[in-house]
Short mmCIF file of C-alpha atoms and ligand atoms in Angstrom, two decimals:
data_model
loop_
_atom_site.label_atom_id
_atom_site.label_comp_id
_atom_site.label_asym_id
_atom_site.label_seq_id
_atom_site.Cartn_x
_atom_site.Cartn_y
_atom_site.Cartn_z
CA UNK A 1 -121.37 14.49 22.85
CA UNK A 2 -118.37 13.56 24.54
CA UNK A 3 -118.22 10.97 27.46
CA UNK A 4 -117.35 12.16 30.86
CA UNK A 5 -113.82 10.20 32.80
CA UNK A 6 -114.56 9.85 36.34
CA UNK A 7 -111.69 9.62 38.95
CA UNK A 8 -112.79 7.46 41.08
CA UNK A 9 -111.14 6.98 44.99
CA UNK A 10 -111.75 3.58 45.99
CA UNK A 11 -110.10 2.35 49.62
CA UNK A 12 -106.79 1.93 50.83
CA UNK A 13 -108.00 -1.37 52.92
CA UNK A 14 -111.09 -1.22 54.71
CA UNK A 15 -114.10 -1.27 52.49
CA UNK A 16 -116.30 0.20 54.75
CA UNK A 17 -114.35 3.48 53.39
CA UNK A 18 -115.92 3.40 49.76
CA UNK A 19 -118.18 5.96 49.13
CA UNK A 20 -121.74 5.82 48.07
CA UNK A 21 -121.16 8.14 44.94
CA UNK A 22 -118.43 5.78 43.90
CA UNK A 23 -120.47 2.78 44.00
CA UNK A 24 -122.99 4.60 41.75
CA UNK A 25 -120.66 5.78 39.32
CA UNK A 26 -118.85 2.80 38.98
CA UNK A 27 -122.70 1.14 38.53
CA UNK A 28 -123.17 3.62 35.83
CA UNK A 29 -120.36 4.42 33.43
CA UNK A 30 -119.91 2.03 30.63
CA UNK A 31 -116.33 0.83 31.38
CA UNK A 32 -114.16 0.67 34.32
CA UNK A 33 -110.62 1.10 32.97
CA UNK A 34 -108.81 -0.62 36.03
CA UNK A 35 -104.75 -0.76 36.76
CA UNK A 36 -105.52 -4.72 37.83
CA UNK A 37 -108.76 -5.58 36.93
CA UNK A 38 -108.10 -8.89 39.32
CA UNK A 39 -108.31 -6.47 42.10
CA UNK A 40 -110.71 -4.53 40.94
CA UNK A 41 -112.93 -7.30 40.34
CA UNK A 42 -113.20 -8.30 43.99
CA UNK A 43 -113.97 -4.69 44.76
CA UNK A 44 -117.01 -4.85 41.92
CA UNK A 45 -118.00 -8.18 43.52
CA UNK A 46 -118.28 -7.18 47.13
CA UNK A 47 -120.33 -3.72 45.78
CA UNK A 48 -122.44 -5.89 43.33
CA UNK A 49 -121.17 -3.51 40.32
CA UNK A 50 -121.30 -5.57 36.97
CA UNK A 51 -119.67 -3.20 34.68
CA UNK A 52 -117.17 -4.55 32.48
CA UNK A 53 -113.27 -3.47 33.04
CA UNK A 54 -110.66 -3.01 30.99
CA UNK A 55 -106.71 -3.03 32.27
CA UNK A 56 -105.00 0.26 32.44
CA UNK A 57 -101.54 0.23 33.95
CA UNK A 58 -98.20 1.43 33.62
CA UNK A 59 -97.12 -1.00 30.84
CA UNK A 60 -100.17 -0.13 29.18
CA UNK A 61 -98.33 2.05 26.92
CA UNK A 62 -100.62 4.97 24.18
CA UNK A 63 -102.19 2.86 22.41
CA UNK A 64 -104.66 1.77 25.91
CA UNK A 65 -104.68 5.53 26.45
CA UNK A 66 -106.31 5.63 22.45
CA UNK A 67 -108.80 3.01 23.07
CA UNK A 68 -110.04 4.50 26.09
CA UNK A 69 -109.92 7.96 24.46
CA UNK A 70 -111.84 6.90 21.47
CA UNK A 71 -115.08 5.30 23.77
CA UNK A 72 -115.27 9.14 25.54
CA UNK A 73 -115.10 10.47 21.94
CA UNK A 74 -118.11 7.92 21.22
CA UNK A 75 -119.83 9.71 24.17
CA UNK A 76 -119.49 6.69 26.78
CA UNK A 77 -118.24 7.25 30.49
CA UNK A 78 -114.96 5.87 31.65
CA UNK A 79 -114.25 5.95 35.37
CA UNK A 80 -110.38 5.47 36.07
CA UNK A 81 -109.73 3.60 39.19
CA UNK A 82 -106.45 2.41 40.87
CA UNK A 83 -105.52 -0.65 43.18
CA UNK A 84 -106.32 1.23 46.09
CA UNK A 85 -106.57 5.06 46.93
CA UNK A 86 -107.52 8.15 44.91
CA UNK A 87 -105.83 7.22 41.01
CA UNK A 88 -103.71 9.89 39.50
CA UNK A 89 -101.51 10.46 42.05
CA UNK A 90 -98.17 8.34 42.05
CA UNK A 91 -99.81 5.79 39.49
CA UNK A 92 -100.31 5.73 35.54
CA UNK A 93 -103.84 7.30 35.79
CA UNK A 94 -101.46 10.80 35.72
CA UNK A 95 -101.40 10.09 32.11
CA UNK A 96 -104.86 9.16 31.21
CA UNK A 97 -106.61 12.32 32.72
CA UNK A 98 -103.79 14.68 30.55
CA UNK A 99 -104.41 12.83 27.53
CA UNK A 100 -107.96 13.59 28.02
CA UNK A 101 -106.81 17.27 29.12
CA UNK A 102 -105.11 17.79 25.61
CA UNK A 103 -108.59 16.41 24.05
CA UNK A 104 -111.05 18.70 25.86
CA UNK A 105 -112.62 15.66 27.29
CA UNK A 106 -114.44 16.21 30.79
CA UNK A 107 -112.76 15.10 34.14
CA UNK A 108 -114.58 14.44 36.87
CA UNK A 109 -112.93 13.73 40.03
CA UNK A 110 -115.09 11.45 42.78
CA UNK A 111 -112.90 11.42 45.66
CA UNK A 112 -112.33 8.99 48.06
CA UNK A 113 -109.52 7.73 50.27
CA UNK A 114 -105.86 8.72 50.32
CA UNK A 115 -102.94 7.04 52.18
CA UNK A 116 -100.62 10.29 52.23
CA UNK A 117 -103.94 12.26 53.56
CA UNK A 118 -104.82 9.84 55.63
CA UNK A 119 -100.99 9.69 57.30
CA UNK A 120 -100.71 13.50 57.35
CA UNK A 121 -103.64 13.81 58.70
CA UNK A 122 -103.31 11.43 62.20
CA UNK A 123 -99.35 12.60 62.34
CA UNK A 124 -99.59 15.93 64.23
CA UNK A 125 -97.19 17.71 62.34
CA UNK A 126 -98.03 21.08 60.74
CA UNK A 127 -100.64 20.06 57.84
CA UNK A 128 -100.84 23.62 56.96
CA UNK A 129 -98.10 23.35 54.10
CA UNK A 130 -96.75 19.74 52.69
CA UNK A 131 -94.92 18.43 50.11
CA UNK A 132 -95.72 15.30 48.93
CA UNK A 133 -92.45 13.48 47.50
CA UNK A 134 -94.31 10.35 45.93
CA UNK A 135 -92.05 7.10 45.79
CA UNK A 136 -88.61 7.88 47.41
CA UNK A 137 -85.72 7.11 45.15
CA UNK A 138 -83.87 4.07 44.83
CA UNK A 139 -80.54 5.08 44.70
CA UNK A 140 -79.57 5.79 47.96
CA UNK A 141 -77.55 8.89 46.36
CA UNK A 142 -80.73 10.51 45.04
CA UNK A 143 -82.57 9.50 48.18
CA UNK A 144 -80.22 11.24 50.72
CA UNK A 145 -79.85 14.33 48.18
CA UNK A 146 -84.10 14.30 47.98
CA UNK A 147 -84.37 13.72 52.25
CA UNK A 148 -81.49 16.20 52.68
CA UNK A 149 -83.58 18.97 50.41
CA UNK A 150 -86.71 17.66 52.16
CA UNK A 151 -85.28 19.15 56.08
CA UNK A 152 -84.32 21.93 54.36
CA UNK A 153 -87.68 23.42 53.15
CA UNK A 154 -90.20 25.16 54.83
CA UNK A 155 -92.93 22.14 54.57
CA UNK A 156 -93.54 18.98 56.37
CA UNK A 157 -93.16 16.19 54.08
CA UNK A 158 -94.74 13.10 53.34
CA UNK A 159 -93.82 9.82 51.29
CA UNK A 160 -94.67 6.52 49.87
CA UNK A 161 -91.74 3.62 50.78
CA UNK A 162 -91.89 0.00 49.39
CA UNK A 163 -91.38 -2.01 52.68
CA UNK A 164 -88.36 -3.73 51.24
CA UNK A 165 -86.93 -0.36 51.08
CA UNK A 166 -88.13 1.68 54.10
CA UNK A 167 -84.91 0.35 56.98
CA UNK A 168 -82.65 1.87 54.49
CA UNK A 169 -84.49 4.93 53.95
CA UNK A 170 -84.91 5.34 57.41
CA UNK A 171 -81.24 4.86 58.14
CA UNK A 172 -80.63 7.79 56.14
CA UNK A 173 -83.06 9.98 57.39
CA UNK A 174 -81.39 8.87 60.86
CA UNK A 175 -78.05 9.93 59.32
CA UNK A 176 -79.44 13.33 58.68
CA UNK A 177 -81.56 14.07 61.55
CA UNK A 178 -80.81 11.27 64.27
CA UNK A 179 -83.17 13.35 66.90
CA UNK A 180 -85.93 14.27 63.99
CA UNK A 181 -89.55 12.88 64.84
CA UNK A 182 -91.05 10.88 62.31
CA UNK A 183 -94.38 8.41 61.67
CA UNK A 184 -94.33 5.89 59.81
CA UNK A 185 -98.02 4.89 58.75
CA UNK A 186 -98.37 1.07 58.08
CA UNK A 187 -101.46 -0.62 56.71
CA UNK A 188 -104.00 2.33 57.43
CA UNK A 189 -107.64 1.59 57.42
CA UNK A 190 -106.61 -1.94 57.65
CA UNK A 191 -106.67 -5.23 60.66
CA UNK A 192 -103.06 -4.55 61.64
CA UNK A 193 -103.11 -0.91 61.32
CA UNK A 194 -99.99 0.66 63.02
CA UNK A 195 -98.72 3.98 63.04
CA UNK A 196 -95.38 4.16 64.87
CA UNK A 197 -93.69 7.42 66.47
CA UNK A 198 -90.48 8.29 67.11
CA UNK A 199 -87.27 9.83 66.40
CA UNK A 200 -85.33 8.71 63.33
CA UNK A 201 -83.11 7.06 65.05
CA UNK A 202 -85.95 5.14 67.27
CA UNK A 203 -87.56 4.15 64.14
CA UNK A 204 -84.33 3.28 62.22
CA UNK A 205 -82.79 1.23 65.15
CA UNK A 206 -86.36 -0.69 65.96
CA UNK A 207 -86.81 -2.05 62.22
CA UNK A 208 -82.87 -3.09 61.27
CA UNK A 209 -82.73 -5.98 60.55
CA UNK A 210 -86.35 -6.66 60.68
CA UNK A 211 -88.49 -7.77 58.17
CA UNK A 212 -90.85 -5.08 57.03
CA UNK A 213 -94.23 -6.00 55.30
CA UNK A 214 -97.15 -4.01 54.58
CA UNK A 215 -97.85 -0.42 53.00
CA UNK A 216 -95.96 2.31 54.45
CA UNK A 217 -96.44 6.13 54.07
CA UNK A 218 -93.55 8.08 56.33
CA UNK A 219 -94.35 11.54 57.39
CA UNK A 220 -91.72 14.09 58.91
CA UNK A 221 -92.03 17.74 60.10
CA UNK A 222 -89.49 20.61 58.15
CA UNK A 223 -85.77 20.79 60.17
CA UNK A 224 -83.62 18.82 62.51
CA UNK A 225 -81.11 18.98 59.84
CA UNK A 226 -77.82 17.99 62.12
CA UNK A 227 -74.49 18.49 61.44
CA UNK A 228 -71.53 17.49 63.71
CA UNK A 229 -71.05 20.63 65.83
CA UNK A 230 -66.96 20.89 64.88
CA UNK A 231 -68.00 20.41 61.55
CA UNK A 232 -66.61 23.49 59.32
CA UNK A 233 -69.55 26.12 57.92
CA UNK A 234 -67.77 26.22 54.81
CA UNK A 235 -67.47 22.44 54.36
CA UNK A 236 -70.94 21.93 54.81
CA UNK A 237 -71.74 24.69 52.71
CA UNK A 238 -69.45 23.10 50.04
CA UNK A 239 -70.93 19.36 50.83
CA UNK A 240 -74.79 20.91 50.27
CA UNK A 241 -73.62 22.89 46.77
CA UNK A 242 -72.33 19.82 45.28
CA UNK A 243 -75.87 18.00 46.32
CA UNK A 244 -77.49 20.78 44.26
CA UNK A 245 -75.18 20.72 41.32
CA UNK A 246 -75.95 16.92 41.22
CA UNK A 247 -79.77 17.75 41.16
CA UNK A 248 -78.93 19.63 37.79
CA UNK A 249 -78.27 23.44 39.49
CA UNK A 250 -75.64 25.38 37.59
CA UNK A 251 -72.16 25.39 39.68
CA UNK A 252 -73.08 29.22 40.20
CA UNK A 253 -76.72 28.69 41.26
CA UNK A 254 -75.88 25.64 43.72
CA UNK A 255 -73.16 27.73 45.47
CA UNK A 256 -75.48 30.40 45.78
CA UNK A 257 -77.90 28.29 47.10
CA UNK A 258 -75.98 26.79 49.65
CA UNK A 259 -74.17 29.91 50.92
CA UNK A 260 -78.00 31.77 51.15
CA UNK A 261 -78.74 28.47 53.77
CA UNK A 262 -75.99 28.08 55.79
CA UNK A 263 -74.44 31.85 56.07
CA UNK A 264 -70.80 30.78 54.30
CA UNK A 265 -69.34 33.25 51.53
CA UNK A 266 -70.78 31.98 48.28
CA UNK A 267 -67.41 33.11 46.64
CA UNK A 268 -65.18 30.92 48.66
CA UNK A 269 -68.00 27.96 47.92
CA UNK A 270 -68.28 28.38 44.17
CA UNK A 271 -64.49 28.60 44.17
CA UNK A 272 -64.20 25.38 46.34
CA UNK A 273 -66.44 23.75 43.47
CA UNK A 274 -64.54 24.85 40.69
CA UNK A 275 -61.40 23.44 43.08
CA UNK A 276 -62.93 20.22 42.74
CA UNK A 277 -63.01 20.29 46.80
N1 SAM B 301 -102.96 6.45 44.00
C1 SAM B 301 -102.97 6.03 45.36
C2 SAM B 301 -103.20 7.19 46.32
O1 SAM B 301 -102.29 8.01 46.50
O2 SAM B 301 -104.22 7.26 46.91
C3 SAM B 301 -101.70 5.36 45.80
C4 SAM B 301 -100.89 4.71 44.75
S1 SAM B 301 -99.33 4.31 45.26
C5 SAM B 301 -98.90 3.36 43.80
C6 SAM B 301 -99.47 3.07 46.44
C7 SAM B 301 -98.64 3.39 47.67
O3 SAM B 301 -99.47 4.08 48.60
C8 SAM B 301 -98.18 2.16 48.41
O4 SAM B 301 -96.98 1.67 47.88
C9 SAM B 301 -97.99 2.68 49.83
O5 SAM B 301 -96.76 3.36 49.97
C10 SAM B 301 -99.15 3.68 49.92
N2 SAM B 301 -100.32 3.03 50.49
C11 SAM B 301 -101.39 2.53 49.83
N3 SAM B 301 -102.27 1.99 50.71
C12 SAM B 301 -101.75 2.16 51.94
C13 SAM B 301 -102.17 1.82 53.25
N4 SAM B 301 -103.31 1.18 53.47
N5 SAM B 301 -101.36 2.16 54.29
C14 SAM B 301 -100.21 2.81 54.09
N6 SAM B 301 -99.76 3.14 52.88
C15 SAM B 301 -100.51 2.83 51.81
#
């Protein structure tokens, strides 16, 4: 008989938001395999939960993912939990759960709360389709190529930002959609909760130069891409298909691409490519 791994949701902040299944599976598997078992520990404490917990994070490397394997293979229950939030999603339980896949072992999801569900869901933008981008890039390259792609689509999109981070990412977003709503979702569930509104350029000019702390999720609807109104179709056409060839799109596919979105000749934009233009 092979153990069961549960994925267990545990809360973003406010404890009140922990589930009574979770409390009873946590009570009941035989390890807790935890990505800081110093945090998790206060959450056992508070729920009076005195199963023992093991540390499984993203320097855990294979060999944690073969020890935790081998107690399911001995038939014992593992429940995965993360710091906060439903683990699997933008953390190293991801890896876990498919090693367990590949091994036919059962997965057992017990959810609780999300901070990207939680911020789409109190933003007001269309929830019917969204695209979830995870952690935005570093490089401010790869993040103005990702938030470029992101006003493009057809979805409103959501993403985690460290708060270190989030003034530049903003600024960029501001760059590519100055009049573009946006929330950004800080510390949900928690005392100093705030969820603040506004245009790219609101949000971008309120928080330069300030110093951001706290969890943030931003949320933005599909559009608003702007583009100076002088500006030439073909150049912008041009400026997109090189964004797409740097994503890893053949020189023929990204020109394609970009002459599909914006209306220019696809011939004179994969020949201003090749021109080096
Ligand atoms: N696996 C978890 C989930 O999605 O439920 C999240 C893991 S991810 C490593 C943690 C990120 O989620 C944080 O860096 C922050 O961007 C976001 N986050 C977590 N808790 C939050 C909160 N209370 N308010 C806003 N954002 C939060």
């Amino acid at each position: 008989m092979l153990g069961t791994l549960y994925i267990v949701g545990t809360p973003i902040g406010n404890l009140e938001d922990m589930t009574a299944r979770a409390v009873r599976v946590l009570r009941e598997v035989a390890m807790i395999a935890a990505e800081d078992t110093r945090v998790t520990r206060k959450l056992l404490a508070h729920f009076d939960i005195h199963t023992p917990a093991m540390s499984y994070h993203a320097h855990s490397g294979p060999g944690r993912i073969a020890e935790v394997v081998a107690l399911l293979r001995e038939g014992k229950d593992v429940a995965l939990v993360s710091d906060a939030g439903m683990p699997g999603i933008s953390d190293p339980g991801q890896a876990l759960v498919a090693a367990c896949v590949t091994e036919d072992i059962p997965v057992v999801p017990v959810p609780g709360p999300s901070a990207i569900v939680a911020a789409l869901a109190v933003s007001g933008f269309n929830t019917d389709r969204f695209r979830f981008l995870g952690f935005l890039p570093r490089s401010k390259k790869e993040r103005r190529a990702l938030l470029r792609d992101s006003l493009l689509g057809a979805d409103t999109c959501a993403a985690y930002e460290a708060p270190h981070r989030v003034t530049d990412a903003l600024a960029d977003l501001a760059d590519l959609a100055p009049d573009h709503p946006v929330l950004l979702a800080r510390e949900l569930t928690k005392k100093f909760e705030e969820l603040k509104r506004g245009t790219a350029r609101d949000l971008a000019d309120m928080l330069a130069g300030a110093e951001v702390r706290g969890e943030i999720v931003l949320v933005w609807p599909c559009g608003g891409l702007q583009t100076a109104p002088d500006e030439d179709p073909l150049a912008r056409a041009v400026a997109m298909a090189s964004h797409y060839r740097e994503d890893g799109l053949s020189t023929k596919d990204a020109a394609a691409r970009a002459a599909a979105e914006t209306g220019a000749s696809r011939r004179e934009v994969y020949q201003a490519l090749l021109n080096g233009v």
